[in-house]
Coordinates of C-alpha atoms and ligand atoms in Angstrom, one line a residue:
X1 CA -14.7 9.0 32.2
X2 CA -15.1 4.9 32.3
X3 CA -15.7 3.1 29.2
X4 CA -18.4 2.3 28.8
X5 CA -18.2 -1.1 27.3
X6 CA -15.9 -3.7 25.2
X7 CA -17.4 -5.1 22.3
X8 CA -15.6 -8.0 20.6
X9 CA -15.5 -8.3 16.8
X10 CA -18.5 -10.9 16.6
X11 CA -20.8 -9.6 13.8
X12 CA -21.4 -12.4 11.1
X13 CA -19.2 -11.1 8.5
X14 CA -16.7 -9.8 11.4
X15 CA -17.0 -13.2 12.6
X16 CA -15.7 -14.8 9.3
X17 CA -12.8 -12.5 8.8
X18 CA -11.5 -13.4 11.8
X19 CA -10.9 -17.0 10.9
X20 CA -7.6 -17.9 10.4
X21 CA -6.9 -17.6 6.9
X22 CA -5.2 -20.6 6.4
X23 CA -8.3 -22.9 6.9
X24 CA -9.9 -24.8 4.5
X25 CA -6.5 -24.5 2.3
X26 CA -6.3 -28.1 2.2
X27 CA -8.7 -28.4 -0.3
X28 CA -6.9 -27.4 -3.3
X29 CA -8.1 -27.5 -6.6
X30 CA -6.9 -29.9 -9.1
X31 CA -5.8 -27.3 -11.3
X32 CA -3.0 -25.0 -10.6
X33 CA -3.5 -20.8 -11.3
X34 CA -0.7 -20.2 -13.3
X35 CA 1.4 -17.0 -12.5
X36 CA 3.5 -15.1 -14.6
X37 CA 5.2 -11.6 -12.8
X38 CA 7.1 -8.9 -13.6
X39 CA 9.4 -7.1 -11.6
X40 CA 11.1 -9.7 -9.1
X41 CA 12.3 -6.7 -6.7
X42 CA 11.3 -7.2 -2.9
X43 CA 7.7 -7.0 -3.1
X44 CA 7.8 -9.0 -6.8
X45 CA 10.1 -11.8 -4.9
X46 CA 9.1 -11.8 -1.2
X47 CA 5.2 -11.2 -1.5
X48 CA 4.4 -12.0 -4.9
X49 CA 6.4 -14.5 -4.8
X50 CA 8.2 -17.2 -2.1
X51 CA 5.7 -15.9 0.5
X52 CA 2.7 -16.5 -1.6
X53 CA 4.0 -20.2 -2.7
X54 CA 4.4 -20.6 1.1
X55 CA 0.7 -19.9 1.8
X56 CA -0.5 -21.3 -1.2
X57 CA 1.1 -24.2 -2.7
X58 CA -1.5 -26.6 -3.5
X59 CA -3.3 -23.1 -5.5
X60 CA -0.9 -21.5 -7.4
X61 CA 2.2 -22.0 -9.9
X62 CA 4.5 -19.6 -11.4
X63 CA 5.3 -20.1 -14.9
X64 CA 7.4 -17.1 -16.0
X65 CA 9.7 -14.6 -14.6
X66 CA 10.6 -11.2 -15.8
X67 CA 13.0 -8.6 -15.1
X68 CA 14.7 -5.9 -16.6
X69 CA 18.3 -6.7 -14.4
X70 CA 19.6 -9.8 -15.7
X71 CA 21.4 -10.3 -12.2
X72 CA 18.2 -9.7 -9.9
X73 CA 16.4 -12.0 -12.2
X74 CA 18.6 -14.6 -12.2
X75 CA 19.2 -14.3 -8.1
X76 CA 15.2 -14.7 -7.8
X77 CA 15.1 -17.3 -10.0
X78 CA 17.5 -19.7 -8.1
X79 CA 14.7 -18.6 -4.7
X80 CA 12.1 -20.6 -7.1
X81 CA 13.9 -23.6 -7.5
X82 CA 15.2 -22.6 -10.8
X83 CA 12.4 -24.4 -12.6
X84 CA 10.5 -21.5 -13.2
X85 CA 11.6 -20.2 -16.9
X86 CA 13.5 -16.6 -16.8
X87 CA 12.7 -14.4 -19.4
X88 CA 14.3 -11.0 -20.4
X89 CA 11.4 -9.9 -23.0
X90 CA 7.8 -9.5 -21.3
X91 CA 5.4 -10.4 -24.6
X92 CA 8.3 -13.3 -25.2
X93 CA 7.0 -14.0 -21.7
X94 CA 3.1 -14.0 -22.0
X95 CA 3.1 -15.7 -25.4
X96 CA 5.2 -18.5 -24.1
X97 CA 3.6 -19.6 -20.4
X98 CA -0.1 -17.6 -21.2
X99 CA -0.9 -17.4 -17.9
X100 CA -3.9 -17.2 -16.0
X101 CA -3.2 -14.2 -14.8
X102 CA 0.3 -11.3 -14.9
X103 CA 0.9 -9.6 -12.0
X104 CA 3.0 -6.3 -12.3
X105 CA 5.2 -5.5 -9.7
X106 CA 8.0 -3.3 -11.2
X107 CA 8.5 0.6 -10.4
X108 CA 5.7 2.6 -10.3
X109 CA 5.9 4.8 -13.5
X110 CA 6.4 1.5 -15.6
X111 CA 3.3 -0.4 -14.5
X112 CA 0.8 1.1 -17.0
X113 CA 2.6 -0.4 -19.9
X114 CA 2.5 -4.0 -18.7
X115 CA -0.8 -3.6 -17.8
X116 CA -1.8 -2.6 -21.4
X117 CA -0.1 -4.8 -22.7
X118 CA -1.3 -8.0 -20.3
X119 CA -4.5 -7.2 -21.4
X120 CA -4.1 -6.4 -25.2
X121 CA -2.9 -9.7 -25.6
X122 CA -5.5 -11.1 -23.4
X123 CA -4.3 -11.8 -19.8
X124 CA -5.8 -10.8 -16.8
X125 CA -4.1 -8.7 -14.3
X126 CA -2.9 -8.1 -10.7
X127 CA -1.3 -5.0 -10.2
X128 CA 0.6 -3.9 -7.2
X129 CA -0.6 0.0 -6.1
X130 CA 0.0 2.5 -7.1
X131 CA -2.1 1.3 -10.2
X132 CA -0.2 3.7 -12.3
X133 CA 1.5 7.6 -11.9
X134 CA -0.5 10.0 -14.0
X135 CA -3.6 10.4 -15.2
X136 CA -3.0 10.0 -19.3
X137 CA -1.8 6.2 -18.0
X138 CA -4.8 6.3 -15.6
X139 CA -7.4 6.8 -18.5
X140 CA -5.3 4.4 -21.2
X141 CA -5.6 1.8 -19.1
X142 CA -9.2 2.2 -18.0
X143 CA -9.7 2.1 -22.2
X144 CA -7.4 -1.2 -22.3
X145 CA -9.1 -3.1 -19.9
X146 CA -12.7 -2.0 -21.0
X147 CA -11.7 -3.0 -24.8
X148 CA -9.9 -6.1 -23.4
X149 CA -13.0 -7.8 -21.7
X150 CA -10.2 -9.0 -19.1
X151 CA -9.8 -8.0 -15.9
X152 CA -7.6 -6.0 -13.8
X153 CA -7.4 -6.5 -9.9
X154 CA -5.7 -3.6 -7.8
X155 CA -3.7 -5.1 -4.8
X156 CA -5.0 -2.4 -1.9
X157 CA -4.0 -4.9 1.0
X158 CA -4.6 -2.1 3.5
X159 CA -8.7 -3.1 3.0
X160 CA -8.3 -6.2 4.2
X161 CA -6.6 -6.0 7.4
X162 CA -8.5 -7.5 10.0
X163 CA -8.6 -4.1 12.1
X164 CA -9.2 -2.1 8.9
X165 CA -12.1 -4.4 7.8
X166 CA -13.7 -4.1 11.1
X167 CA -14.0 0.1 11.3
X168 CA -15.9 -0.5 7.6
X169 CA -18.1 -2.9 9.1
X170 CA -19.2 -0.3 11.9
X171 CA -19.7 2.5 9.3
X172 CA -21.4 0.6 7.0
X173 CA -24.0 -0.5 10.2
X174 CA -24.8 3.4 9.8
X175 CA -23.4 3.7 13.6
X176 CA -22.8 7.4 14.0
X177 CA -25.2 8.7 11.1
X178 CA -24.3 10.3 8.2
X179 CA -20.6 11.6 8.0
X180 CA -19.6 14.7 7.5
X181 CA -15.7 14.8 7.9
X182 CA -12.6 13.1 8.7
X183 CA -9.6 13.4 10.2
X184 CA -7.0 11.2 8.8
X185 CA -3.3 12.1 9.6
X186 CA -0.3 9.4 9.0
X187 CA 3.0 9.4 10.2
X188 CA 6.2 7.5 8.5
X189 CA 9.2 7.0 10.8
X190 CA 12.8 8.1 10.3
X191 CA 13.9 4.2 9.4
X192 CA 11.1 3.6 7.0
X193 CA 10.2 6.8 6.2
X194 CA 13.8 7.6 4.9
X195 CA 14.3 4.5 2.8
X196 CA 11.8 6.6 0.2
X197 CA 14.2 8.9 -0.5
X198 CA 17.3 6.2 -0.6
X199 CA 15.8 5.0 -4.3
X200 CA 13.8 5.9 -7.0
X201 CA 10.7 7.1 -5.1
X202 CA 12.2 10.2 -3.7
X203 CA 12.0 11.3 -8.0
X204 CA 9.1 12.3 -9.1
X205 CA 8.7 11.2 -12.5
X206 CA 8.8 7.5 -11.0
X207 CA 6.9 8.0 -8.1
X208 CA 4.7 10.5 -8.5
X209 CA 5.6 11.8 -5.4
X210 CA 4.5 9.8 -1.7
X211 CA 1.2 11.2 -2.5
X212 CA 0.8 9.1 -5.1
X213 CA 2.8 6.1 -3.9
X214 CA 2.2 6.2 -0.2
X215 CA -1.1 7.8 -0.2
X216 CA -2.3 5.8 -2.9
X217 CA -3.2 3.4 0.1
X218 CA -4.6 6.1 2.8
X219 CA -7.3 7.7 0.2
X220 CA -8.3 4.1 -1.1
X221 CA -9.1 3.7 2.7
X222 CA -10.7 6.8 2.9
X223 CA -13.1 5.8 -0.4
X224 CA -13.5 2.6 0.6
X225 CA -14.7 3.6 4.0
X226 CA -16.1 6.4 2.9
X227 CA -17.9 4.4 -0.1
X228 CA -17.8 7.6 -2.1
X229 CA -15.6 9.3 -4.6
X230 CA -13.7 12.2 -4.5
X231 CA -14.5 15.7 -6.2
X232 CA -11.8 18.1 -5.4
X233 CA -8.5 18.3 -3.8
X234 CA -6.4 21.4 -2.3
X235 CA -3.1 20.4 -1.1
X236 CA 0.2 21.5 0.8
X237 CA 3.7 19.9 0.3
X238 CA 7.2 20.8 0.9
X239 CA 10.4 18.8 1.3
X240 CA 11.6 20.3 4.5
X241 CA 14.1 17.6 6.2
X242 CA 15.4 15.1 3.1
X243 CA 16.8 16.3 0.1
X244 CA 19.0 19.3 -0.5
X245 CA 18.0 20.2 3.7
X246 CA 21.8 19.0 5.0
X247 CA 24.8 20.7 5.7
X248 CA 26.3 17.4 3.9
X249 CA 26.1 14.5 1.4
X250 CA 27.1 11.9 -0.6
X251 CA 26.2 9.4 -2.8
X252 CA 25.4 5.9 -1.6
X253 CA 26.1 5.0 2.4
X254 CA 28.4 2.2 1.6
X255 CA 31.7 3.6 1.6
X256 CA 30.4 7.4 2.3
X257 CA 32.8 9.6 4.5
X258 CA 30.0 10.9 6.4
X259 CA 29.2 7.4 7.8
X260 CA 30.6 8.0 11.3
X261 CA 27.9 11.2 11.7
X262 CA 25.1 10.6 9.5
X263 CA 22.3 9.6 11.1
X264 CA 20.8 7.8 8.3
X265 CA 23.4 5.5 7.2
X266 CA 22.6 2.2 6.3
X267 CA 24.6 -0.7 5.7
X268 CA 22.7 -3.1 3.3
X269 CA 25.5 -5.7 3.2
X270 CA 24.3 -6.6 6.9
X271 CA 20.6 -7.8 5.1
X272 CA 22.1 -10.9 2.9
X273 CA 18.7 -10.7 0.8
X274 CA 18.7 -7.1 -0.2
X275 CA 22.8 -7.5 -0.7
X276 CA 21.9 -10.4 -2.9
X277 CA 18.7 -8.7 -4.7
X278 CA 20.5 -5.6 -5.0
X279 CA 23.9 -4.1 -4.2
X280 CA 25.4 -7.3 -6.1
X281 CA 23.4 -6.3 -9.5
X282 CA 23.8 -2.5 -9.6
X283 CA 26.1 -3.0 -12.6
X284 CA 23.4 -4.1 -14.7
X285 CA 21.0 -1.1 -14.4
X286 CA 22.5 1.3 -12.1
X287 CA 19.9 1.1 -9.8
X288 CA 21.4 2.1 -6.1
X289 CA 19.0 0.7 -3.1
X290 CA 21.3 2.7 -0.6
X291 CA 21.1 6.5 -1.9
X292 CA 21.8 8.8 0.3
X293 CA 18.9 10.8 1.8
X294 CA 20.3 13.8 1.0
X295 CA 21.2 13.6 -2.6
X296 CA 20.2 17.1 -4.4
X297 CA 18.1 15.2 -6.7
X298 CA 15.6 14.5 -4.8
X299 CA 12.0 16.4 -5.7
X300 CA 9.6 14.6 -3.5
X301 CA 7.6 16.3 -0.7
X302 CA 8.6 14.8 2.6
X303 CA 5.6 16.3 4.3
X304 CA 2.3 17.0 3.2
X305 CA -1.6 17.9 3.6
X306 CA -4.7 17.6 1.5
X307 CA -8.0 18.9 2.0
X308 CA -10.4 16.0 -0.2
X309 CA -13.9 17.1 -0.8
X310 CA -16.1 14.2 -1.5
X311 CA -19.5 13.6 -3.6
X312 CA -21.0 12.5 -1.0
X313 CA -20.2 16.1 0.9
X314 CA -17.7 14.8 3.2
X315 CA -14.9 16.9 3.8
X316 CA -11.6 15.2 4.3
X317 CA -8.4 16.7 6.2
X318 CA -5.0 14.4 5.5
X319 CA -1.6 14.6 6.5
X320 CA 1.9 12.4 5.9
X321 CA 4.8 13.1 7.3
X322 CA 8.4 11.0 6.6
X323 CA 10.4 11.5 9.8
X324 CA 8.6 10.9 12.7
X325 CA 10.2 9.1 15.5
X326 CA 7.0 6.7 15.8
X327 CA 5.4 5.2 12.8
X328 CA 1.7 4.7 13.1
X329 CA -1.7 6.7 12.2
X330 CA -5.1 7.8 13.7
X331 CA -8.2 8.8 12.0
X332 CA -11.8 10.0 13.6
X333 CA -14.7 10.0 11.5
X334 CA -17.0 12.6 12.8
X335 CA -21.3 12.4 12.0
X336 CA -24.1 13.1 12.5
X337 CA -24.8 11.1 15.7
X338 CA -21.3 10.4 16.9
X339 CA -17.8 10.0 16.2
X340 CA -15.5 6.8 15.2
X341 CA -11.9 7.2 16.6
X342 CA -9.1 4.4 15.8
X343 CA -5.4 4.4 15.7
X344 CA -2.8 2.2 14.9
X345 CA 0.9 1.3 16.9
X346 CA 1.2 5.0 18.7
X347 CA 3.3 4.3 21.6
X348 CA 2.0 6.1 24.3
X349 CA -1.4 4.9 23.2
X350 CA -0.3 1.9 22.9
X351 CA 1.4 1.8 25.8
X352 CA 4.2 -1.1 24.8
X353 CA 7.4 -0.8 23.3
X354 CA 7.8 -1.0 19.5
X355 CA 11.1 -1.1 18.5
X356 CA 11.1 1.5 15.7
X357 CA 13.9 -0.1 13.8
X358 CA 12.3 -2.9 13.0
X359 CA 8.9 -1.6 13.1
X360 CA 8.0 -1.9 9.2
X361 CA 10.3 -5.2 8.6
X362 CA 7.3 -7.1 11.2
X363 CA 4.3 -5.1 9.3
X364 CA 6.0 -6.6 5.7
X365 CA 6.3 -9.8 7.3
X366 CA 4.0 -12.7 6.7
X367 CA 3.5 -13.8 10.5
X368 CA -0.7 -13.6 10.6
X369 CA -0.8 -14.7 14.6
X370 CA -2.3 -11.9 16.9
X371 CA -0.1 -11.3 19.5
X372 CA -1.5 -12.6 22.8
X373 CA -3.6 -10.2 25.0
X374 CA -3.2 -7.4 22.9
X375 CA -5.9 -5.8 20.3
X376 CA -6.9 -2.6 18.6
X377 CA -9.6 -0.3 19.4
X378 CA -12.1 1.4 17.8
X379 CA -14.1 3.8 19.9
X380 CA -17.5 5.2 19.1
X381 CA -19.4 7.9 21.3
X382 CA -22.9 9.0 20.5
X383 CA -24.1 12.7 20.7
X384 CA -25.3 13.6 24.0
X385 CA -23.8 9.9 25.6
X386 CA -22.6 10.3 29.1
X387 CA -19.7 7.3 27.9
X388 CA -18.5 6.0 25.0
X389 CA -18.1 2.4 23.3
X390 CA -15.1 0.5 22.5
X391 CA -14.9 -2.3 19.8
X392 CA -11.9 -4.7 20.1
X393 CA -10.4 -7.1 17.1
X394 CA -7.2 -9.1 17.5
X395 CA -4.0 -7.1 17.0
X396 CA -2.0 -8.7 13.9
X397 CA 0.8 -6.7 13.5
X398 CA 2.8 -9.0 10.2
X399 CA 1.9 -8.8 6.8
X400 CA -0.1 -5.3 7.1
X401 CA -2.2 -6.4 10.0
X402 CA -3.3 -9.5 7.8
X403 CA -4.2 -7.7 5.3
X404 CA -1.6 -9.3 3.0
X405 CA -2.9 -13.2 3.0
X406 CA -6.4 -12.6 3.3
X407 CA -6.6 -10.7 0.2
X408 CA -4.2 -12.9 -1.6
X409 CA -6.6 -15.6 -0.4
X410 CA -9.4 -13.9 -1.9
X411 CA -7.7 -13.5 -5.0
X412 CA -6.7 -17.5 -5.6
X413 CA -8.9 -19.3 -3.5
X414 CA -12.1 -17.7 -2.3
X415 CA -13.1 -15.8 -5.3
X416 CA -16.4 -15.1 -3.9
X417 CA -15.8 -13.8 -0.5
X418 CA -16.1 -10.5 -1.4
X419 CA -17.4 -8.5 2.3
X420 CA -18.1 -4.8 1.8
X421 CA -16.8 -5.0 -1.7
X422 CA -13.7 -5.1 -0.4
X423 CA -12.3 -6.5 -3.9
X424 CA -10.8 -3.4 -5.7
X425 CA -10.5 -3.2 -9.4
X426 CA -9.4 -0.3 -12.3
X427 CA -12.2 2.3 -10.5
X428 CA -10.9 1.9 -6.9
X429 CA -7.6 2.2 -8.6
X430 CA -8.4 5.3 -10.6
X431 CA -9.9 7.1 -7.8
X432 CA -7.0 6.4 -5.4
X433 CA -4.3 7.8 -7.4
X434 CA -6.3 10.7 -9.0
X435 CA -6.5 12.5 -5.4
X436 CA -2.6 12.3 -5.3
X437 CA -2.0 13.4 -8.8
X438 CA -4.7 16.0 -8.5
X439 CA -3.3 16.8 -4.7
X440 CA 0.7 17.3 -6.3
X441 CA -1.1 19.6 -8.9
X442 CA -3.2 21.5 -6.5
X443 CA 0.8 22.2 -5.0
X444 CA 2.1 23.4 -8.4
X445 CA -0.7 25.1 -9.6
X446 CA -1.6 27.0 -5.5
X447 CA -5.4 26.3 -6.4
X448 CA -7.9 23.7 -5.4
X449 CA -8.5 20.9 -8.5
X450 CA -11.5 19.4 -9.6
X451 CA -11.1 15.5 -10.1
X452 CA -13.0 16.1 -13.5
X453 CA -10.2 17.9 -14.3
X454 CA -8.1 14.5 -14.5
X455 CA -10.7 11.6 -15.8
X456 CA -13.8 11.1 -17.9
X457 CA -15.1 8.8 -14.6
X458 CA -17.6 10.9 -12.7
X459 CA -17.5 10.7 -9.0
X460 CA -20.1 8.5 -7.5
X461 CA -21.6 9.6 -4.5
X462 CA -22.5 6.6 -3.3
X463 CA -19.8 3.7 -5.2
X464 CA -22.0 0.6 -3.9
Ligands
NAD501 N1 1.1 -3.0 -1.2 C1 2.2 -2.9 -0.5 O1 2.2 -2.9 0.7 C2 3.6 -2.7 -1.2 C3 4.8 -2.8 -0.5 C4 6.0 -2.6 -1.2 C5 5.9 -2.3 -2.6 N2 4.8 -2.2 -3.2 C6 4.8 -1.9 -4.7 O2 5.4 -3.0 -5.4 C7 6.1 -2.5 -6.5 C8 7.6 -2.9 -6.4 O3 8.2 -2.4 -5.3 P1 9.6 -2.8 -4.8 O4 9.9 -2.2 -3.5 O5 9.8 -4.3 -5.0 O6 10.5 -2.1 -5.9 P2 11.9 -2.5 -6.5 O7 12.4 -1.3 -7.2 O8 12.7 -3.1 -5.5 O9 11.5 -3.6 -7.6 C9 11.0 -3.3 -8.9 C10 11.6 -4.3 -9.9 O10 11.1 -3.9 -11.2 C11 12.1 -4.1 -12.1 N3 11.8 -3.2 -13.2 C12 11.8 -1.9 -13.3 N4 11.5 -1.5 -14.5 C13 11.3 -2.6 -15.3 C14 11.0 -2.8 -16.6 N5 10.8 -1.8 -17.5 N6 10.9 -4.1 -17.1 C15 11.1 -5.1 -16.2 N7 11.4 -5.0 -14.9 C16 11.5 -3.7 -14.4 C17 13.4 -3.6 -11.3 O11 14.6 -4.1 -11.9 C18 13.1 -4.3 -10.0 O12 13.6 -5.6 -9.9 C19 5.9 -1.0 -6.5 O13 4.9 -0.6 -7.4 C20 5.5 -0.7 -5.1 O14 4.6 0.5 -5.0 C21 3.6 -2.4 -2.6

């Protein structure tokens, strides 16, 4: 079968996201947004913070910085300049610098209580996902923001790639009719996959479990695209290859005795800024970036399915898995007139070389060019067609296939640019993590659960 014909990304609002998102930065505002975070880990430090000073200088100012390791804090500090005030207490923090708005970027479990407390003392929020772990923090902070009056802003990057942007553009046209059910399966290579279960995410009662902080990301796509809410969840999980599943172990790779066989060792000190960020402050907390994979104390899943029923009557079928030798995904959307396919970086589809290794280290990078003569495809084939349809976009493969700036830029600078309601707030939150906590339940308890089960919010079938 030929294709049948390339369509390039030109639709008006396609047309827009594709400008570079650096234009019309030079006009900043007089006034400086003022920024206080915490949790200056990597993501607090890196895209929270030097990286989004890099982008937006003339925008944004950071006026506090919190952390509970007095070491990392001071280390990220010094990367500010050092003018930016340090603070050990967080409402010490707020009262001081009242900001125009806190973003949270500390372990997952721990986010709900800054949140609260952000907005009972009056601050707006960003939060990075997951918005929180559980659904008793889920509904407290849905009451916090809606007896507030602030605001709370979920940081779903993921929307606002340029690729990701584009597949909800051709849904939303109404291209192949009315869905009915997805296919959505996601796979998590042995390099970034495994650094999950090096630290704190491969524990439950921080994480959640991937469902909840990985997945947290796939089923805000699925809503999102979807533009509908889930109902009810069944779900599969074991931890089959991490954990406990090794002849041996230790406890952290520097210095382990199994270095010379284990497949997974690490050696951080190579990466100056996690050394710096990390390894050199684990006498403060305790908190070991270079675990070993296959410490017994790990209760994660490491792979997993869900079966998501939505209110609109789609049926969704998900999978992740943790230790694939290729990290990428593919999803087909399948209606009433026709079928969407895409996929992201699958070699042999691809056909290009990705160097695995450093495969996640370019996606969490800022770099926002498209790399010349390449682009993703979305292909769309009508019922009865002889051929099929594909549309192109640019291929940006840093900073979650641009995903990162633009939404940051819609956050400081073009507060109104809002296409397909791609902006995600405490509901989009809510719903994202409810199908992972309801998915790890549906595990324990070997039945399917009802969303209703978890949250006052009733499932919209249509959100907008
Ligand atoms: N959207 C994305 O693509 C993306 C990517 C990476 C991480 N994240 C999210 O960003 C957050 C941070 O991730 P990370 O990889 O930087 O984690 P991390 O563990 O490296 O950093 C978390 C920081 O929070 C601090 N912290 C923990 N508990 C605290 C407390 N009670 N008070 C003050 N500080 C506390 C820790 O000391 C650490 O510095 C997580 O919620 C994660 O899910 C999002």
């Amino acid at each position: 079968m030929e294709r049948l014909k390339f369509i390039q990304y030109t639709a008006a609002a396609g047309a827009a996201l594709m400008l570079h998102p650096f234009e019309n930065l030079a006009s900043a505002s007089d006034k400086k947004i003022r920024l206080a975070l915490v949790g200056t880990g990597h993501r607090g430090s890196s895209f929270w913070g030097k990286d989004l000073l890099k982008s937006f200088i003339y925008q944004v100012e950071f006026v506090g910085l919190c952390d509970i390791n007095p070491g990392r804090l001071s280390y990220v500090q010094k990367t500010f300049g050092a003018t930016v005030p340090a603070f050990k207490d967080f409402e010490e923090m707020l009262g001081t610098t009242k900001p125009d708005y806190v973003i949270v970027t500390t372990v997952d479990a721990t986010h709900d209580q800054f949140i609260i407390k952000a907005l009972e003392m009056g601050f707006n929020v960003i939060t990075e996902k997951p918005m929180t772990t559980d659904e008793i923090k889920c509904k407290n902070i849905l009451a916090a923001e809606k007896k507030s009056g602030k605001k709370v802003t979920v940081a779903f990057n993921y929307r606002h790639s340029v690729h990701n942007m584009q597949v909800k553009e051709i849904l939303s046209k109404n291209r192949i009719g009315k869905i009915t059910s997805v296919d959505f399966n996601w796979y998590l290579n042995v390099h970034h996959g495994a650094d999950y279960f090096r630290r704190w995410h491969g524990i439950k009662a921080k994480s959640n479990s991937l469902f909840v902080h990985k997945s947290t990301h796939h089923f805000d796509l699925l809503n999102w695209w979807l533009n509908s809410e889930p109902v009810e969840v069944s779900a599969y999980g074991s931890l089959d290859h991490y954990g406990k599943n090794n002849a041996f172990r230790g406890t952290v790779c520097r210095g382990c005795t199994f270095k010379g066989k284990c497949k997974f060792y690490w050696d951080i000190t190579k990466d100056d800024r996690l050394n710096n960020l990390y390894a050199k402050n684990e006498q403060h907390d305790g908190y070991v970036r270079d675990g070993c994979v296959w410490r017994n104390e790990i209760d994660i899943y490491d792979k997993m399915s869900a079966q998501i029923i939505y209110a609109n009557g789609v049926t969704a079928n998900y999978s992740l898995t943790t230790y694939s030798p290729y990290e990428g995904w593919q999803i087909a959307f399948n209606g009433m007139d026709g079928r969407l396919e895409t996929w992201e970086d699958i070699p042999y589809l691809q056909k290009m070389p990705d160097d695995q290794s450093k495969h996640h280290a370019v996606e969490m990078s800022q770099a926002d060019d498209a790399i010349a003569g390449d682009v993703r495809e979305i292909m769309v084939m009508d019922n009865f067609a002889k051929n099929y349809e594909i549309f192109t976009t640019a291929k940006i493969k840093g900073g979650h296939g641009g995903g990162d700036i633009r939404m940051q830029k819609r956050i400081f600078v073009d507060k109104n640019d809002n296409p397909h309601n791609v902006m995600a707030g405490t509901r989009e939150g809510a719903m994202s993590i409810l199908i992972g906590i309801a998915a790890r339940k549906s595990i324990e308890l070997k039945r399917p659960v009802r969303i209703d089960e978890l949250t006052d919010l009733v499932p919209m079938a249509n959100r907008f």
